[in-house]
Amino acid sequence: MNCYEKIGLQRVINASGRMTALGVSTLNESVAKAAIEGGSSYVVIDDLIDKAGEIISKYTGGEDSCVTSSASAGIAISVAGIISKGKKSIIERLPDSTGLCNEVILQKGHVVQFGAPITSMIRLGGGVPVEVGMANSVAIEDVEQAITDKTCALIYIKSHHCIQKGMISIEKMVEIAHKHNLPLIIDAAAEEDMTKYIKMNADLVIYSGAKALEATTSGFITGNKTLIGYCKKQYKGIARPMKIGKEGIMGLLQALENYTNKDLVSYVKRQHEIVSYLNDEISKIKGCSAREIQDEAGREIYRSQVVIDEKNVGKTAVEIDKLLCEGNPSIHCRTHLLTQGILSFDPRPMVEGDKELIVEKLRKIVEG
Ligand SMILES: *Cc1c(COP(=O)(O)O)cnc(C)c1O
């Protein structure tokens, strides 16, 4: 029994990915240990924030970095930092930014929600989102014509949630921003490459700690030293309710170290082992055929894709997914091809014992 079952909640098997709704990721032992150690002594928090920024920057190539409680907090803090430019009187009146230079330009195809709206995070930092272009088509002049003396920044959302075609590239957004002496913020919350966007000359880049890095709940902003300084000052203002504790910071630093030393070979080998078990066992179930497929975006992710012969089974994939989620354990698979009769299982978030429970429950649903 895990600790959640002990307090009366269902056991959840996450076979879908880094989902906030399921708890994002699990902690590796060294990260948990770092968090316990971090939580077991006192430290001057401002010094810890500075030191953590220094260490994070070694991994990202940013001039400096600011730890946050999440990537969403990173967006709000970046915007607040840019609007207040370190000025105490402004820090203390945000998020009310009436009369200040507070407009943040973003492309209409980037106005998405990742579980909460991007625009809410901009507003939380005192920003006023200015959407430019159309949902599926944005031109350079759409951005340039929206720039006024009220504009304080441009933001680019790098995410599978966004419209991918018809948008202006990061390179172009950097060029436009810098031509107008404005900073470009990139929300790279779920991205795996920690150095790429700094190399592309973005001024502030935001990451989530618990996603690719599998850290304690956390995040960070990395980039331009002056702007990062403005961001850190928000902890005396709007960032206070978003604070990250010492234990969260130490967990994040350990996760960054682990991520850099990640053994890709054994990471992929573990995926193949789980997928191969699932494929063999699931293919023995009536009306189910399973095969290994690589991630659509070409990343080193291998999943078990199960095609349901809906006539033979007498249930649709949509119905099967619903039954997998119901009851105990509650099993969550990838569902983007569900209406085509396909379920897939991502081995990365699975913990010991999960694969056997998946086969057992699927067999019960299909064969009764
Ligand atoms: C997940 C995500 C966020 C939020 O990250 P948190 O660390 O959960 O706050 C923001 N933007 C994008 C594009 C995301 O995918």
Coordinates of C-alpha atoms and ligand atoms in Angstrom, one line a residue:
M1 CA 0.0 0.0 0.0
N2 CA 1.4 3.4 -0.9
C3 CA 0.9 6.5 1.3
Y4 CA -2.0 7.7 -0.7
E5 CA -3.9 4.4 -0.4
K6 CA -3.3 4.6 3.3
I7 CA -5.3 7.8 3.5
G8 CA -8.1 6.3 1.4
L9 CA -7.2 7.3 -2.1
Q10 CA -6.9 5.1 -5.2
R11 CA -3.6 3.7 -6.3
V12 CA -2.8 5.5 -9.6
I13 CA -0.8 4.0 -12.4
N14 CA 0.6 6.7 -14.6
A15 CA 1.2 5.3 -18.1
S16 CA 0.5 8.6 -19.8
G17 CA 3.4 11.0 -19.2
R18 CA 4.4 14.0 -17.0
M19 CA 0.8 15.0 -16.0
T20 CA 0.3 17.6 -13.3
A21 CA -3.2 16.1 -12.7
L22 CA -1.4 12.8 -11.6
G23 CA 1.5 14.3 -9.8
V24 CA 3.9 15.0 -12.7
S25 CA 6.8 12.7 -11.9
T26 CA 8.2 10.6 -9.0
L27 CA 11.3 11.3 -7.0
N28 CA 14.5 9.4 -7.4
E29 CA 16.1 8.4 -4.0
S30 CA 19.0 10.9 -4.3
V31 CA 16.5 13.7 -5.0
A32 CA 14.4 12.7 -2.0
K33 CA 17.5 12.5 0.2
A34 CA 18.7 16.0 -1.0
A35 CA 15.2 17.3 -0.1
I36 CA 15.3 15.8 3.4
E37 CA 18.8 17.1 4.0
G38 CA 17.8 20.5 2.7
G39 CA 14.8 20.5 5.1
S40 CA 16.9 19.5 8.1
S41 CA 19.1 22.6 8.6
Y42 CA 18.6 26.3 8.5
V43 CA 20.2 28.6 5.9
V44 CA 20.0 32.3 4.9
I45 CA 17.4 32.0 2.1
D46 CA 18.6 35.0 0.1
D47 CA 22.1 33.4 0.0
L48 CA 20.6 30.0 -1.0
I49 CA 18.6 31.6 -3.8
D50 CA 21.8 33.3 -5.1
K51 CA 23.9 30.1 -4.8
A52 CA 21.2 28.0 -6.4
G53 CA 21.0 30.5 -9.3
E54 CA 24.8 30.2 -9.7
I55 CA 24.6 26.4 -9.8
I56 CA 21.6 26.3 -12.1
S57 CA 23.4 28.6 -14.5
K58 CA 26.2 26.2 -14.9
Y59 CA 23.7 23.7 -16.4
T60 CA 21.9 26.2 -18.6
G61 CA 24.6 28.6 -19.8
G62 CA 22.5 31.6 -18.5
E63 CA 24.3 34.5 -16.8
D64 CA 22.3 33.9 -13.7
S65 CA 19.1 32.1 -12.7
C66 CA 16.2 32.4 -10.2
V67 CA 14.6 29.4 -8.6
T68 CA 10.8 29.3 -8.5
S69 CA 8.1 27.1 -7.1
S70 CA 7.0 26.1 -10.7
A71 CA 7.2 27.2 -14.3
S72 CA 3.9 29.1 -14.0
A73 CA 5.3 31.1 -11.1
G74 CA 8.3 31.7 -13.4
I75 CA 6.1 33.4 -16.0
A76 CA 4.5 35.6 -13.4
I77 CA 7.8 36.5 -11.8
S78 CA 9.5 37.2 -15.1
V79 CA 6.8 39.6 -16.1
A80 CA 6.7 41.3 -12.7
G81 CA 10.5 41.6 -12.8
I82 CA 10.5 43.2 -16.2
I83 CA 7.7 45.7 -15.2
S84 CA 9.2 46.7 -11.9
K85 CA 12.9 46.8 -13.0
G86 CA 13.9 46.3 -9.3
K87 CA 12.1 49.4 -8.1
K88 CA 10.8 48.9 -4.6
S89 CA 7.7 51.1 -5.0
I90 CA 6.6 49.2 -8.0
I91 CA 7.4 45.8 -6.5
E92 CA 5.1 46.7 -3.6
R93 CA 2.1 47.7 -5.7
L94 CA 2.1 44.9 -8.2
P95 CA 0.1 43.2 -9.6
D96 CA -1.5 46.6 -10.0
S97 CA 0.5 48.0 -12.9
T98 CA -1.9 50.8 -13.9
G99 CA -0.2 53.4 -16.0
L100 CA 3.1 51.5 -16.2
C101 CA 4.7 49.9 -19.3
N102 CA 3.1 46.5 -18.9
E103 CA 2.0 45.0 -22.2
V104 CA 3.3 41.5 -23.0
I105 CA 3.0 40.4 -26.6
L106 CA 2.2 36.8 -27.5
Q107 CA 1.2 35.1 -30.7
K108 CA -2.5 34.0 -30.9
G109 CA -1.6 30.4 -31.5
H110 CA 0.3 30.5 -28.2
V111 CA -2.7 31.5 -26.1
V112 CA -3.1 28.1 -24.6
Q113 CA -3.7 26.5 -21.3
F114 CA -1.4 23.9 -19.9
G115 CA -3.9 23.1 -17.1
A116 CA -4.3 26.8 -16.4
P117 CA -4.2 29.7 -18.9
I118 CA -0.8 31.2 -19.9
T119 CA -2.5 34.6 -19.9
S120 CA -3.5 34.3 -16.2
M121 CA 0.2 33.9 -15.3
I122 CA 1.1 37.0 -17.3
R123 CA -1.6 39.0 -15.5
L124 CA -0.5 37.6 -12.1
G125 CA 2.8 39.4 -12.7
G126 CA 1.0 42.7 -13.5
G127 CA 1.3 42.1 -17.3
V128 CA -1.4 42.8 -19.8
P129 CA -1.4 40.1 -22.5
V130 CA -1.6 41.4 -26.0
E131 CA -2.5 38.7 -28.5
V132 CA -1.4 39.2 -32.0
G133 CA -2.3 37.6 -35.4
M134 CA -4.8 34.8 -35.9
A135 CA -4.9 31.4 -34.1
N136 CA -3.3 29.7 -37.1
S137 CA -1.4 32.5 -38.7
V138 CA 0.8 35.2 -37.4
A139 CA 2.9 37.6 -39.5
I140 CA 6.0 39.6 -38.4
E141 CA 4.1 42.8 -38.9
D142 CA 1.4 41.6 -36.5
V143 CA 4.0 41.6 -33.8
E144 CA 5.8 44.8 -34.9
Q145 CA 2.6 46.8 -35.2
A146 CA 1.5 45.7 -31.7
I147 CA 4.7 47.1 -30.2
T148 CA 4.0 50.5 -28.5
D149 CA 5.6 52.5 -25.7
K150 CA 3.5 50.4 -23.3
T151 CA 5.2 47.1 -24.4
C152 CA 7.5 45.6 -21.9
A153 CA 8.3 42.2 -23.3
L154 CA 7.5 39.5 -25.9
I155 CA 6.8 35.9 -24.8
Y156 CA 7.1 32.7 -26.8
I157 CA 5.5 29.5 -25.6
K158 CA 7.4 26.4 -26.6
S159 CA 4.9 23.6 -26.2
H160 CA 3.0 20.8 -27.9
H161 CA -0.2 22.6 -26.7
C162 CA 0.5 25.5 -29.1
I163 CA -0.5 25.7 -32.8
Q164 CA 2.7 24.6 -34.5
K165 CA 2.2 25.9 -38.0
G166 CA 1.8 29.5 -39.1
M167 CA 3.6 30.9 -36.1
I168 CA 6.7 33.1 -36.0
S169 CA 9.9 31.2 -35.1
I170 CA 11.9 31.8 -31.9
E171 CA 14.8 33.2 -34.1
K172 CA 12.5 35.8 -35.6
M173 CA 10.9 36.7 -32.2
V174 CA 14.4 37.3 -30.7
E175 CA 15.3 39.5 -33.7
I176 CA 12.1 41.6 -33.4
A177 CA 12.4 41.9 -29.6
H178 CA 16.0 43.0 -29.7
K179 CA 15.4 45.4 -32.6
H180 CA 12.9 47.2 -30.4
N181 CA 15.1 46.9 -27.2
L182 CA 12.6 44.5 -25.6
P183 CA 13.3 41.3 -23.8
L184 CA 12.1 37.9 -25.1
I185 CA 10.8 35.4 -22.5
I186 CA 10.5 31.8 -23.5
D187 CA 8.3 29.4 -21.6
A188 CA 10.1 26.1 -22.1
A189 CA 8.4 24.4 -19.1
A190 CA 8.4 20.9 -20.4
E191 CA 11.5 21.0 -22.7
E192 CA 14.4 18.6 -22.2
D193 CA 17.2 20.8 -23.6
M194 CA 18.4 23.2 -20.8
T195 CA 20.8 25.2 -23.0
K196 CA 19.2 25.5 -26.4
Y197 CA 17.1 28.7 -25.9
I198 CA 19.8 30.6 -24.0
K199 CA 22.1 29.8 -27.0
M200 CA 19.3 31.3 -29.3
N201 CA 19.7 34.6 -27.3
A202 CA 16.4 34.6 -25.4
D203 CA 16.6 36.9 -22.4
L204 CA 14.7 34.8 -19.9
V205 CA 13.9 31.1 -20.3
I206 CA 11.6 29.3 -17.9
Y207 CA 11.6 25.6 -17.0
S208 CA 9.5 23.3 -14.8
G209 CA 11.4 21.3 -12.2
A210 CA 9.2 18.2 -12.0
K211 CA 8.7 17.6 -15.7
A212 CA 11.8 16.6 -17.7
L213 CA 14.1 17.0 -14.6
E214 CA 12.0 14.8 -12.3
A215 CA 12.8 17.2 -9.4
T216 CA 10.8 18.2 -6.4
T217 CA 8.0 20.6 -7.3
S218 CA 10.0 23.6 -8.5
G219 CA 11.0 25.6 -11.5
F220 CA 13.5 28.2 -12.5
I221 CA 14.1 31.2 -14.8
T222 CA 17.5 31.5 -16.4
G223 CA 19.1 34.2 -18.6
N224 CA 20.1 37.8 -18.4
K225 CA 21.8 38.8 -15.2
T226 CA 20.1 42.2 -14.7
L227 CA 16.6 40.7 -15.4
I228 CA 17.2 37.8 -13.1
G229 CA 18.1 40.2 -10.4
Y230 CA 14.8 41.9 -10.9
C231 CA 13.0 38.5 -10.8
K232 CA 14.7 37.6 -7.4
K233 CA 13.4 40.8 -5.9
Q234 CA 9.8 39.7 -6.5
Y235 CA 10.1 37.4 -3.4
K236 CA 9.5 40.7 -1.5
G237 CA 6.3 41.2 -3.5
I238 CA 4.0 39.1 -5.7
A239 CA 6.2 36.0 -5.5
R240 CA 5.8 35.5 -1.8
P241 CA 2.8 33.2 -2.2
M242 CA 4.8 31.3 -4.8
K243 CA 7.9 30.7 -2.6
I244 CA 9.9 27.6 -2.9
G245 CA 11.3 26.2 0.3
K246 CA 14.9 25.1 1.0
E247 CA 14.0 21.5 0.6
G248 CA 12.5 22.1 -2.8
I249 CA 15.6 24.0 -3.9
M250 CA 18.0 21.3 -2.8
G251 CA 15.9 18.6 -4.5
L252 CA 16.0 20.6 -7.8
L253 CA 19.8 21.0 -7.6
Q254 CA 20.2 17.3 -7.1
A255 CA 17.8 16.5 -10.0
L256 CA 19.8 18.8 -12.3
E257 CA 23.0 16.9 -11.4
N258 CA 21.3 13.6 -12.1
Y259 CA 19.8 14.8 -15.3
T260 CA 23.2 15.8 -16.6
N261 CA 24.7 12.4 -15.7
K262 CA 21.6 10.5 -16.9
D263 CA 22.6 7.2 -18.4
L264 CA 20.6 7.3 -21.7
V265 CA 21.4 3.6 -22.5
S266 CA 19.9 2.2 -19.4
Y267 CA 17.0 4.7 -19.5
V268 CA 16.1 3.4 -23.0
K269 CA 16.8 -0.2 -22.0
R270 CA 14.3 0.0 -19.2
Q271 CA 11.7 1.4 -21.5
H272 CA 12.2 -1.5 -24.0
E273 CA 12.0 -4.1 -21.2
I274 CA 8.6 -2.8 -19.9
V275 CA 7.2 -2.3 -23.4
S276 CA 8.2 -5.8 -24.5
Y277 CA 6.6 -7.3 -21.4
L278 CA 3.4 -5.3 -22.1
N279 CA 3.3 -6.2 -25.8
D280 CA 3.8 -9.9 -25.2
E281 CA 1.1 -10.1 -22.5
I282 CA -1.4 -7.7 -24.0
S283 CA -1.3 -9.5 -27.4
K284 CA -2.5 -12.6 -25.6
I285 CA -5.7 -10.8 -24.7
K286 CA -8.7 -11.2 -27.0
G287 CA -9.0 -8.5 -29.7
C288 CA -5.8 -6.7 -28.6
S289 CA -2.7 -6.3 -30.5
A290 CA 0.3 -4.4 -29.2
R291 CA 3.5 -3.2 -30.7
E292 CA 6.4 -0.9 -29.8
I293 CA 6.4 2.6 -31.3
Q294 CA 8.8 5.4 -30.9
D295 CA 7.7 8.9 -29.9
E296 CA 6.0 10.9 -32.7
A297 CA 8.5 13.8 -32.1
G298 CA 11.4 11.4 -32.5
R299 CA 12.6 11.6 -28.9
E300 CA 14.1 8.5 -27.2
I301 CA 10.8 7.4 -25.8
Y302 CA 9.3 4.0 -26.7
R303 CA 5.7 3.1 -25.9
S304 CA 3.4 0.2 -26.2
Q305 CA 0.7 0.9 -28.7
V306 CA -2.4 -1.2 -28.4
V307 CA -4.9 -1.6 -31.2
I308 CA -8.3 -2.7 -30.1
D309 CA -10.4 -4.8 -32.5
E310 CA -13.6 -3.0 -31.2
K311 CA -16.1 -5.4 -32.9
N312 CA -14.3 -8.5 -31.5
V313 CA -14.0 -7.0 -28.0
G314 CA -17.5 -5.5 -28.0
K315 CA -16.2 -2.3 -26.4
T316 CA -14.6 0.8 -27.9
A317 CA -11.2 2.1 -26.9
V318 CA -12.9 5.1 -25.4
E319 CA -15.0 2.8 -23.2
I320 CA -11.9 0.7 -22.2
D321 CA -10.0 3.8 -21.3
K322 CA -12.8 4.9 -19.1
L323 CA -12.9 1.5 -17.3
L324 CA -9.1 1.6 -16.9
C325 CA -9.4 4.9 -15.1
E326 CA -12.3 3.8 -12.8
G327 CA -11.7 1.8 -9.6
N328 CA -8.5 0.7 -8.0
P329 CA -5.9 0.8 -9.4
S330 CA -6.8 3.7 -11.6
I331 CA -4.8 3.4 -14.8
H332 CA -4.1 6.4 -17.0
C333 CA -2.8 5.7 -20.5
R334 CA -2.1 8.0 -23.5
T335 CA -5.4 8.8 -25.2
H336 CA -4.7 11.0 -28.2
L337 CA -5.5 8.1 -30.7
L338 CA -8.4 6.8 -28.6
T339 CA -11.1 7.6 -31.2
Q340 CA -9.2 5.6 -33.7
G341 CA -9.3 2.5 -31.4
I342 CA -5.8 2.9 -30.1
L343 CA -4.5 3.2 -26.5
S344 CA -0.8 3.6 -25.6
F345 CA 1.2 3.0 -22.5
D346 CA 4.2 5.1 -21.7
P347 CA 6.8 3.1 -19.6
R348 CA 8.7 6.1 -18.2
P349 CA 6.4 7.1 -15.4
M350 CA 5.7 3.5 -14.4
V351 CA 6.9 2.2 -11.0
E352 CA 7.6 -1.3 -9.8
G353 CA 4.6 -3.6 -10.2
D354 CA 2.6 -1.3 -12.5
K355 CA 3.1 -3.3 -15.7
E356 CA 1.6 -6.5 -14.3
L357 CA -1.4 -4.6 -12.9
I358 CA -2.0 -3.0 -16.3
V359 CA -2.2 -6.4 -18.0
E360 CA -4.4 -7.8 -15.3
K361 CA -6.9 -5.0 -15.4
L362 CA -7.0 -4.8 -19.2
R363 CA -7.6 -8.6 -19.4
K364 CA -10.4 -8.3 -16.9
I365 CA -12.1 -5.4 -18.8
V366 CA -11.9 -7.2 -22.2
E367 CA -12.4 -10.8 -21.3
G368 CA -14.5 -10.3 -18.2
Ligands
LIG1 C1 3.6 22.5 -17.6 C2 3.7 23.8 -18.3 C3 3.7 24.9 -17.5 C4 3.5 25.0 -16.1 O1 4.6 24.3 -15.4 P1 4.4 24.1 -13.8 O2 5.8 23.9 -13.3 O3 3.5 23.0 -13.6 O4 3.9 25.4 -13.3 C5 3.8 26.1 -18.2 N1 3.9 26.2 -19.6 C6 3.9 25.0 -20.3 C7 4.1 25.1 -21.8 C8 3.8 23.8 -19.7 O5 3.8 22.7 -20.4

